[in-house]
Short mmCIF file of C-alpha atoms in Angstrom, two decimals:
data_model
loop_
_atom_site.label_atom_id
_atom_site.label_comp_id
_atom_site.label_asym_id
_atom_site.label_seq_id
_atom_site.Cartn_x
_atom_site.Cartn_y
_atom_site.Cartn_z
CA UNK A 1 83.45 105.51 104.41
CA UNK A 2 80.31 103.21 104.51
CA UNK A 3 79.54 101.80 107.98
CA UNK A 4 76.53 99.42 108.39
CA UNK A 5 74.98 97.56 111.20
CA UNK A 6 73.91 93.98 109.86
CA UNK A 7 70.15 92.57 110.29
CA UNK A 8 71.36 89.17 109.08
CA UNK A 9 68.69 89.00 106.44
CA UNK A 10 70.80 91.76 104.92
CA UNK A 11 72.30 90.93 101.53
CA UNK A 12 74.29 94.14 101.25
CA UNK A 13 77.54 92.75 102.46
CA UNK A 14 80.14 93.75 100.24
CA UNK A 15 81.65 91.21 97.80
CA UNK A 16 84.90 90.24 98.95
CA UNK A 17 87.93 89.28 96.51
CA UNK A 18 90.91 86.95 97.33
CA UNK A 19 94.06 88.53 98.93
CA UNK A 20 96.64 89.25 96.63
CA UNK A 21 99.42 88.88 99.25
CA UNK A 22 99.91 87.42 102.63
CA UNK A 23 96.91 86.81 104.82
CA UNK A 24 95.89 85.36 108.26
CA UNK A 25 93.34 83.77 110.32
CA UNK A 26 92.31 84.76 113.89
CA UNK A 27 90.26 82.31 115.94
CA UNK A 28 88.65 83.83 118.91
CA UNK A 29 88.22 81.26 121.84
CA UNK A 30 85.85 83.08 124.47
CA UNK A 31 86.33 80.76 127.36
CA UNK A 32 87.81 81.51 130.62
CA UNK A 33 87.82 79.75 134.01
CA UNK A 34 87.51 83.21 135.64
CA UNK A 35 87.00 86.66 134.34
CA UNK A 36 89.97 89.12 135.25
CA UNK A 37 89.20 92.32 136.96
CA UNK A 38 90.71 94.44 134.06
CA UNK A 39 89.36 92.51 131.29
CA UNK A 40 86.95 93.98 128.73
CA UNK A 41 87.41 91.38 126.06
CA UNK A 42 84.60 89.21 124.60
CA UNK A 43 84.69 86.41 127.17
CA UNK A 44 82.68 83.85 129.01
CA UNK A 45 83.26 81.80 132.06
CA UNK A 46 82.39 78.20 131.50
CA UNK A 47 79.59 76.82 133.63
CA UNK A 48 78.67 73.44 134.62
CA UNK A 49 77.50 72.92 130.85
CA UNK A 50 81.09 73.94 129.65
CA UNK A 51 81.39 70.70 127.43
CA UNK A 52 78.12 71.31 125.59
CA UNK A 53 79.20 75.01 125.11
CA UNK A 54 82.66 74.00 123.78
CA UNK A 55 81.01 71.31 121.35
CA UNK A 56 78.58 74.16 120.09
CA UNK A 57 81.40 76.58 119.63
CA UNK A 58 83.70 74.24 117.77
CA UNK A 59 80.91 73.32 115.32
CA UNK A 60 80.16 76.81 114.52
CA UNK A 61 83.81 77.82 114.19
CA UNK A 62 84.36 74.96 111.75
CA UNK A 63 81.15 76.32 109.71
CA UNK A 64 82.49 79.62 109.67
CA UNK A 65 85.85 78.35 108.23
CA UNK A 66 83.94 76.68 105.45
CA UNK A 67 81.80 79.85 104.71
CA UNK A 68 84.82 81.86 104.38
CA UNK A 69 86.07 79.50 101.92
CA UNK A 70 83.05 79.85 100.02
CA UNK A 71 83.01 83.68 100.22
CA UNK A 72 86.75 83.94 99.23
CA UNK A 73 86.76 81.58 96.35
CA UNK A 74 89.42 79.52 94.70
CA UNK A 75 92.00 82.24 94.26
CA UNK A 76 92.81 82.63 97.98
CA UNK A 77 96.68 81.91 98.61
CA UNK A 78 97.76 79.62 101.48
CA UNK A 79 97.45 81.09 105.16
CA UNK A 80 100.63 82.89 106.17
CA UNK A 81 99.76 82.92 109.95
CA UNK A 82 97.17 81.55 112.50
CA UNK A 83 96.53 83.01 115.81
CA UNK A 84 94.46 81.52 118.63
CA UNK A 85 93.51 84.25 120.94
CA UNK A 86 91.07 84.91 123.69
CA UNK A 87 89.67 84.30 126.29
CA UNK A 88 91.80 81.40 126.89
CA UNK A 89 92.40 79.03 123.80
CA UNK A 90 94.00 76.54 126.14
CA UNK A 91 90.44 75.78 127.58
CA UNK A 92 90.02 73.78 124.42
CA UNK A 93 92.12 70.58 124.37
CA UNK A 94 95.27 70.35 121.98
CA UNK A 95 93.13 67.84 119.87
CA UNK A 96 90.51 70.28 119.49
CA UNK A 97 92.99 73.13 118.44
CA UNK A 98 94.58 70.76 116.10
CA UNK A 99 91.53 70.07 114.21
CA UNK A 100 91.00 73.53 113.59
CA UNK A 101 94.48 74.02 112.34
CA UNK A 102 93.99 71.08 110.02
CA UNK A 103 90.80 72.29 108.66
CA UNK A 104 92.56 75.59 107.62
CA UNK A 105 95.12 73.44 105.94
CA UNK A 106 92.54 71.63 104.19
CA UNK A 107 90.49 74.62 103.07
CA UNK A 108 93.54 76.75 101.96
CA UNK A 109 96.85 75.24 102.75
CA UNK A 110 99.59 77.13 104.96
CA UNK A 111 102.91 78.57 103.91
CA UNK A 112 105.84 76.15 104.40
CA UNK A 113 106.85 78.24 107.46
CA UNK A 114 103.54 79.38 108.58
CA UNK A 115 103.46 80.91 112.11
CA UNK A 116 100.83 79.03 114.33
CA UNK A 117 100.26 80.76 117.79
CA UNK A 118 98.12 80.15 120.76
CA UNK A 119 97.87 82.34 123.76
CA UNK A 120 97.61 80.56 126.99
CA UNK A 121 97.23 81.42 130.76
CA UNK A 122 99.90 79.43 132.80
CA UNK A 123 97.69 77.59 134.77
CA UNK A 124 96.07 75.86 131.79
CA UNK A 125 99.41 74.34 130.79
CA UNK A 126 101.38 71.21 131.58
CA UNK A 127 104.03 69.03 130.03
CA UNK A 128 101.16 66.75 128.54
CA UNK A 129 99.28 69.93 127.30
CA UNK A 130 102.34 71.16 125.60
CA UNK A 131 103.33 68.19 124.04
CA UNK A 132 99.75 68.06 122.63
CA UNK A 133 99.97 71.71 121.28
CA UNK A 134 103.26 70.89 119.39
CA UNK A 135 101.59 67.60 117.88
CA UNK A 136 98.69 69.93 116.86
CA UNK A 137 101.18 71.98 114.83
CA UNK A 138 100.97 74.93 116.91
CA UNK A 139 104.93 76.45 116.93
CA UNK A 140 104.42 79.65 118.78
CA UNK A 141 103.35 80.10 122.57
CA UNK A 142 102.12 83.22 123.85
CA UNK A 143 101.83 83.20 127.42
CA UNK A 144 99.94 85.82 129.68
CA UNK A 145 102.35 86.25 132.62
CA UNK A 146 101.35 89.97 133.58
CA UNK A 147 103.45 90.28 136.64
CA UNK A 148 105.91 88.48 139.18
CA UNK A 149 104.22 90.24 141.91
CA UNK A 150 101.61 88.35 144.01
CA UNK A 151 99.99 91.71 145.07
CA UNK A 152 99.77 92.77 141.56
CA UNK A 153 98.41 89.43 140.32
CA UNK A 154 95.74 89.45 142.97
CA UNK A 155 94.73 93.42 141.99
CA UNK A 156 94.53 91.97 138.26
CA UNK A 157 92.57 88.86 139.59
CA UNK A 158 94.99 86.45 137.98
CA UNK A 159 94.68 82.70 139.09
CA UNK A 160 98.21 81.84 138.73
CA UNK A 161 101.25 82.04 141.16
CA UNK A 162 104.16 84.30 140.64
CA UNK A 163 106.44 81.91 139.35
CA UNK A 164 104.13 79.69 136.96
CA UNK A 165 104.57 81.36 133.85
CA UNK A 166 108.47 81.13 134.00
CA UNK A 167 108.40 77.51 134.78
CA UNK A 168 105.80 76.82 131.97
CA UNK A 169 108.05 78.93 129.49
CA UNK A 170 111.14 76.99 130.59
CA UNK A 171 109.31 73.56 130.26
CA UNK A 172 108.19 74.78 126.67
CA UNK A 173 111.50 75.45 125.74
CA UNK A 174 112.57 71.90 126.94
CA UNK A 175 109.56 70.32 125.18
CA UNK A 176 110.45 71.72 121.72
CA UNK A 177 109.00 75.12 121.30
CA UNK A 178 111.32 77.55 119.51
CA UNK A 179 109.19 80.61 119.86
CA UNK A 180 107.92 81.55 123.29
CA UNK A 181 106.48 85.00 124.29
CA UNK A 182 105.59 86.38 127.47
CA UNK A 183 102.94 89.17 128.10
CA UNK A 184 103.29 91.63 130.82
CA UNK A 185 101.26 94.41 132.13
CA UNK A 186 102.56 97.45 133.90
CA UNK A 187 100.95 100.19 135.81
CA UNK A 188 98.44 98.30 138.05
CA UNK A 189 97.02 100.11 140.93
CA UNK A 190 99.74 100.01 143.69
CA UNK A 191 102.44 98.63 141.74
CA UNK A 192 106.00 100.10 142.67
CA UNK A 193 108.72 100.77 140.26
CA UNK A 194 110.65 98.13 142.28
CA UNK A 195 107.86 95.68 141.64
CA UNK A 196 107.78 96.37 137.79
CA UNK A 197 111.64 95.92 137.80
CA UNK A 198 111.35 92.69 139.59
CA UNK A 199 108.73 91.50 136.98
CA UNK A 200 110.96 92.30 134.14
CA UNK A 201 113.86 90.41 136.03
CA UNK A 202 111.92 87.22 136.53
CA UNK A 203 110.49 87.48 132.85
CA UNK A 204 113.98 87.30 131.64
CA UNK A 205 115.03 84.29 133.59
CA UNK A 206 112.66 82.34 131.21
CA UNK A 207 114.85 83.54 128.27
CA UNK A 208 111.84 84.00 126.01
CA UNK A 209 112.21 85.02 122.49
CA UNK A 210 109.55 87.72 122.64
CA UNK A 211 108.19 90.00 125.32
CA UNK A 212 105.01 92.13 125.26
CA UNK A 213 104.76 95.03 127.89
CA UNK A 214 101.55 96.85 127.77
CA UNK A 215 100.56 99.73 129.98
CA UNK A 216 97.19 98.95 131.99
CA UNK A 217 94.20 100.58 130.47
CA UNK A 218 91.32 101.00 132.93
CA UNK A 219 88.45 100.22 130.80
CA UNK A 220 84.74 101.53 131.85
CA UNK A 221 82.50 98.87 132.98
CA UNK A 222 85.30 96.28 134.29
CA UNK A 223 85.47 95.15 137.89
CA UNK A 224 88.71 96.91 138.45
CA UNK A 225 87.16 100.49 137.11
CA UNK A 226 84.72 99.85 139.54
CA UNK A 227 87.12 99.35 142.39
CA UNK A 228 88.83 102.62 141.27
CA UNK A 229 85.59 104.44 141.22
CA UNK A 230 84.81 103.43 144.81
CA UNK A 231 88.39 104.54 146.14
CA UNK A 232 89.50 101.00 147.01
CA UNK A 233 92.24 101.20 144.38
CA UNK A 234 94.34 104.19 143.36
CA UNK A 235 94.04 105.32 139.87
CA UNK A 236 96.73 104.96 137.29
CA UNK A 237 99.27 107.63 136.91
CA UNK A 238 100.65 109.03 133.61
CA UNK A 239 104.15 109.72 134.88
CA UNK A 240 104.51 106.38 136.77
CA UNK A 241 103.27 104.75 133.44
CA UNK A 242 106.10 106.40 131.55
CA UNK A 243 108.61 105.77 134.08
CA UNK A 244 107.76 102.05 134.12
CA UNK A 245 107.99 102.07 130.02
CA UNK A 246 111.33 103.82 130.20
CA UNK A 247 112.66 101.25 132.55
CA UNK A 248 111.20 98.23 130.46
CA UNK A 249 113.08 99.53 127.36
CA UNK A 250 116.22 100.05 129.34
CA UNK A 251 116.27 96.64 130.81
CA UNK A 252 115.18 94.81 127.85
CA UNK A 253 117.56 96.39 125.37
CA UNK A 254 120.63 95.70 127.79
CA UNK A 255 119.25 91.98 127.47
CA UNK A 256 119.54 92.03 123.92
CA UNK A 257 115.80 92.56 123.07
CA UNK A 258 115.09 94.90 120.18
CA UNK A 259 111.91 97.30 120.46
CA UNK A 260 110.20 96.52 116.91
CA UNK A 261 106.83 97.99 117.85
CA UNK A 262 106.14 100.28 120.63
CA UNK A 263 104.84 97.70 123.17
CA UNK A 264 106.78 94.56 121.73
CA UNK A 265 110.53 93.55 122.03
CA UNK A 266 112.00 90.46 120.19
CA UNK A 267 115.48 88.82 120.69
CA UNK A 268 117.22 87.45 117.51
CA UNK A 269 118.00 83.79 118.35
CA UNK A 270 119.56 80.91 116.35
CA UNK A 271 119.42 83.27 113.17
CA UNK A 272 115.67 83.64 113.65
CA UNK A 273 113.67 86.75 113.67
CA UNK A 274 111.19 86.48 116.59
CA UNK A 275 109.00 89.36 115.84
CA UNK A 276 105.38 88.19 115.87
CA UNK A 277 104.47 87.72 112.28
CA UNK A 278 100.88 87.67 112.86
CA UNK A 279 100.79 90.98 114.64
CA UNK A 280 103.10 92.43 112.01
CA UNK A 281 100.31 91.35 109.48
CA UNK A 282 97.91 93.80 111.38
CA UNK A 283 100.25 96.53 111.59
CA UNK A 284 101.40 96.35 107.82
CA UNK A 285 97.66 96.36 106.78
CA UNK A 286 97.51 92.90 105.60
CA UNK A 287 94.32 90.83 105.41
CA UNK A 288 92.78 88.52 107.91
CA UNK A 289 89.67 86.60 108.63
CA UNK A 290 88.66 86.62 112.26
CA UNK A 291 86.72 83.58 113.20
CA UNK A 292 84.41 83.30 116.37
CA UNK A 293 82.16 85.42 118.40
CA UNK A 294 83.24 89.28 118.32
CA UNK A 295 86.11 88.45 116.07
CA UNK A 296 87.12 91.42 113.65
CA UNK A 297 88.39 90.78 110.08
CA UNK A 298 89.77 92.77 107.12
CA UNK A 299 89.77 91.83 103.62
CA UNK A 300 90.70 94.32 100.67
CA UNK A 301 89.54 97.43 102.58
CA UNK A 302 86.29 95.85 103.99
CA UNK A 303 86.41 95.52 107.88
CA UNK A 304 83.65 93.66 109.69
CA UNK A 305 82.92 92.24 113.37
CA UNK A 306 80.84 89.00 114.20
CA UNK A 307 78.06 89.05 116.78
CA UNK A 308 79.31 88.84 120.22
CA UNK A 309 77.29 86.43 122.18
CA UNK A 310 78.20 82.56 121.55
CA UNK A 311 74.62 81.50 121.40
CA UNK A 312 73.68 84.22 118.67
CA UNK A 313 77.05 83.35 116.69
CA UNK A 314 76.01 79.46 116.93
CA UNK A 315 72.49 80.16 115.78
CA UNK A 316 73.41 82.16 112.90
CA UNK A 317 75.97 79.49 111.66
CA UNK A 318 73.46 76.74 111.93
CA UNK A 319 71.36 78.56 109.35
CA UNK A 320 74.78 78.76 107.41
CA UNK A 321 74.79 82.60 107.69
CA UNK A 322 77.93 84.68 108.23
CA UNK A 323 77.77 85.93 111.82
CA UNK A 324 78.47 89.61 110.86
CA UNK A 325 77.27 92.21 113.24
CA UNK A 326 78.27 95.13 111.27
CA UNK A 327 80.84 96.27 108.53
CA UNK A 328 82.51 99.26 107.13
CA UNK A 329 84.13 99.89 103.72
CA UNK A 330 87.22 102.05 104.26
CA UNK A 331 87.76 104.98 101.93
CA UNK A 332 91.13 106.28 100.86
CA UNK A 333 91.49 108.71 103.66
CA UNK A 334 90.74 106.25 106.36
CA UNK A 335 93.10 103.94 104.89
CA UNK A 336 95.82 106.54 104.88
CA UNK A 337 95.05 107.34 108.34
CA UNK A 338 95.38 103.81 109.46
CA UNK A 339 98.68 103.25 107.48
CA UNK A 340 100.18 106.46 109.34
CA UNK A 341 98.86 105.21 112.68
CA UNK A 342 100.29 101.71 112.47
CA UNK A 343 103.32 101.91 110.65
CA UNK A 344 104.60 104.74 113.03
CA UNK A 345 104.64 102.34 115.93
CA UNK A 346 107.17 100.08 113.89
CA UNK A 347 110.89 100.52 114.41
CA UNK A 348 110.84 99.98 110.56
CA UNK A 349 109.10 103.29 110.47
CA UNK A 350 106.52 104.88 108.11
CA UNK A 351 107.78 105.37 104.23
CA UNK A 352 107.82 108.98 103.28
CA UNK A 353 106.53 108.08 99.95
CA UNK A 354 103.18 107.04 101.73
CA UNK A 355 102.71 110.90 102.69
CA UNK A 356 101.50 113.76 100.58
CA UNK A 357 103.76 116.85 100.47
CA UNK A 358 102.05 118.62 103.36
CA UNK A 359 102.68 115.81 105.55
CA UNK A 360 106.15 115.25 104.65
CA UNK A 361 106.63 118.70 105.71
CA UNK A 362 105.21 117.99 109.16
CA UNK A 363 107.31 115.02 109.25
CA UNK A 364 110.49 116.95 108.86
CA UNK A 365 109.36 119.09 111.95
CA UNK A 366 109.23 115.65 113.84
CA UNK A 367 112.62 115.13 113.03
CA UNK A 368 113.73 118.88 113.86
CA UNK A 369 111.96 118.43 117.35
CA UNK A 370 114.57 115.49 117.87
CA UNK A 371 111.70 112.89 118.20
CA UNK A 372 112.60 110.92 115.09
CA UNK A 373 114.99 110.29 112.12
CA UNK A 374 114.72 109.92 108.40
CA UNK A 375 116.35 106.35 107.49
CA UNK A 376 116.33 105.21 104.17
CA UNK A 377 113.34 107.06 103.07
CA UNK A 378 111.13 106.19 106.27
CA UNK A 379 110.24 108.37 109.26
CA UNK A 380 111.42 106.30 112.32
CA UNK A 381 110.40 107.61 115.84
CA UNK A 382 113.01 107.44 118.44
CA UNK A 383 112.42 106.60 122.27
CA UNK A 384 111.38 110.11 122.98
CA UNK A 385 109.21 109.97 119.99
CA UNK A 386 107.57 106.62 120.90
CA UNK A 387 106.66 108.24 124.16
CA UNK A 388 104.34 110.80 122.29
CA UNK A 389 103.60 108.78 119.42
CA UNK A 390 99.60 109.49 119.54
CA UNK A 391 100.41 113.19 119.44
CA UNK A 392 102.85 112.97 116.63
CA UNK A 393 100.29 110.83 114.77
CA UNK A 394 97.59 113.43 115.44
CA UNK A 395 99.80 116.39 114.24
CA UNK A 396 100.80 114.64 111.00
CA UNK A 397 97.12 113.86 110.15
CA UNK A 398 95.54 117.35 110.97
#
């Protein structure tokens, strides 16, 4: 594997070839109203100069899209999925988001049924905003609910009241969104099992098509990590996290949702598969170009990441330079490891043909231990296996 940090006068960045299959675009919007205590993403609170910062960001993002088209050349197929993440993408107006979607369509086109998602915090949404998002071509809404417990929301430094996410999800459905997802977090310091149960029940009243449920990870350098270190809040307990994951699996399965990836559940509705196609592209190893400060990309075995600070990002793009901070060229071993790591998280499983003989023998032991099954030539982890997926992956790859 070759790994390098760019100097921005560096001409060694590998030549990229057009994708030969589905590919995606991720757009990172780094702005937030305030920073949540658990967040270690590349985000920035908008100041009084917010409009100026947004205008500079948008100009730079449009330039990066144009540079991407130059780099990839004329052979690139239409875009399969677009995902606005953050930060809080709905800090941009629906018109601004729509102009980015239109630019992508102008440069490459999009699949007829392209999935176009924006993340959103509930407090940034209204009927007017939702109508604007639909007009902008966004057809999937992924909302950060996190919890229905006011205490937990306070611990996480979330600004919305407990019922706001459900209200906005129901309104989104009424406005015409046919694909609505809610994100939940379990394991916040002080959260009880009953509190988590309540959050799941409340989320289900919105009848979302998709639910993500992630265990809270305490990231060093965050405000929440500091509060725990000072003894203001208790540390998360691994057994508690396991109990809450099992509860989520039971409640969501009983409600008709299918766990298609370790932390994600989708419910078939109106004959549609509501798995997140953009995230599936990541897990299946497809190509994507990440646009924006700190965004990561992967094209044909080359992975790179952009500079993080918006000012540096804007400055490089004013000079029409790719805002790349570093890159790595994945070798065959690393690409195999990523295939195993990502495919085993999926309910579709890992094709046994992707494994050399010694790893197929180790996979057989996973089945013998009652942690998975072989289905249509794929190793599929069961619930017990999903609980120890990291250990299974490490054992397969030793």
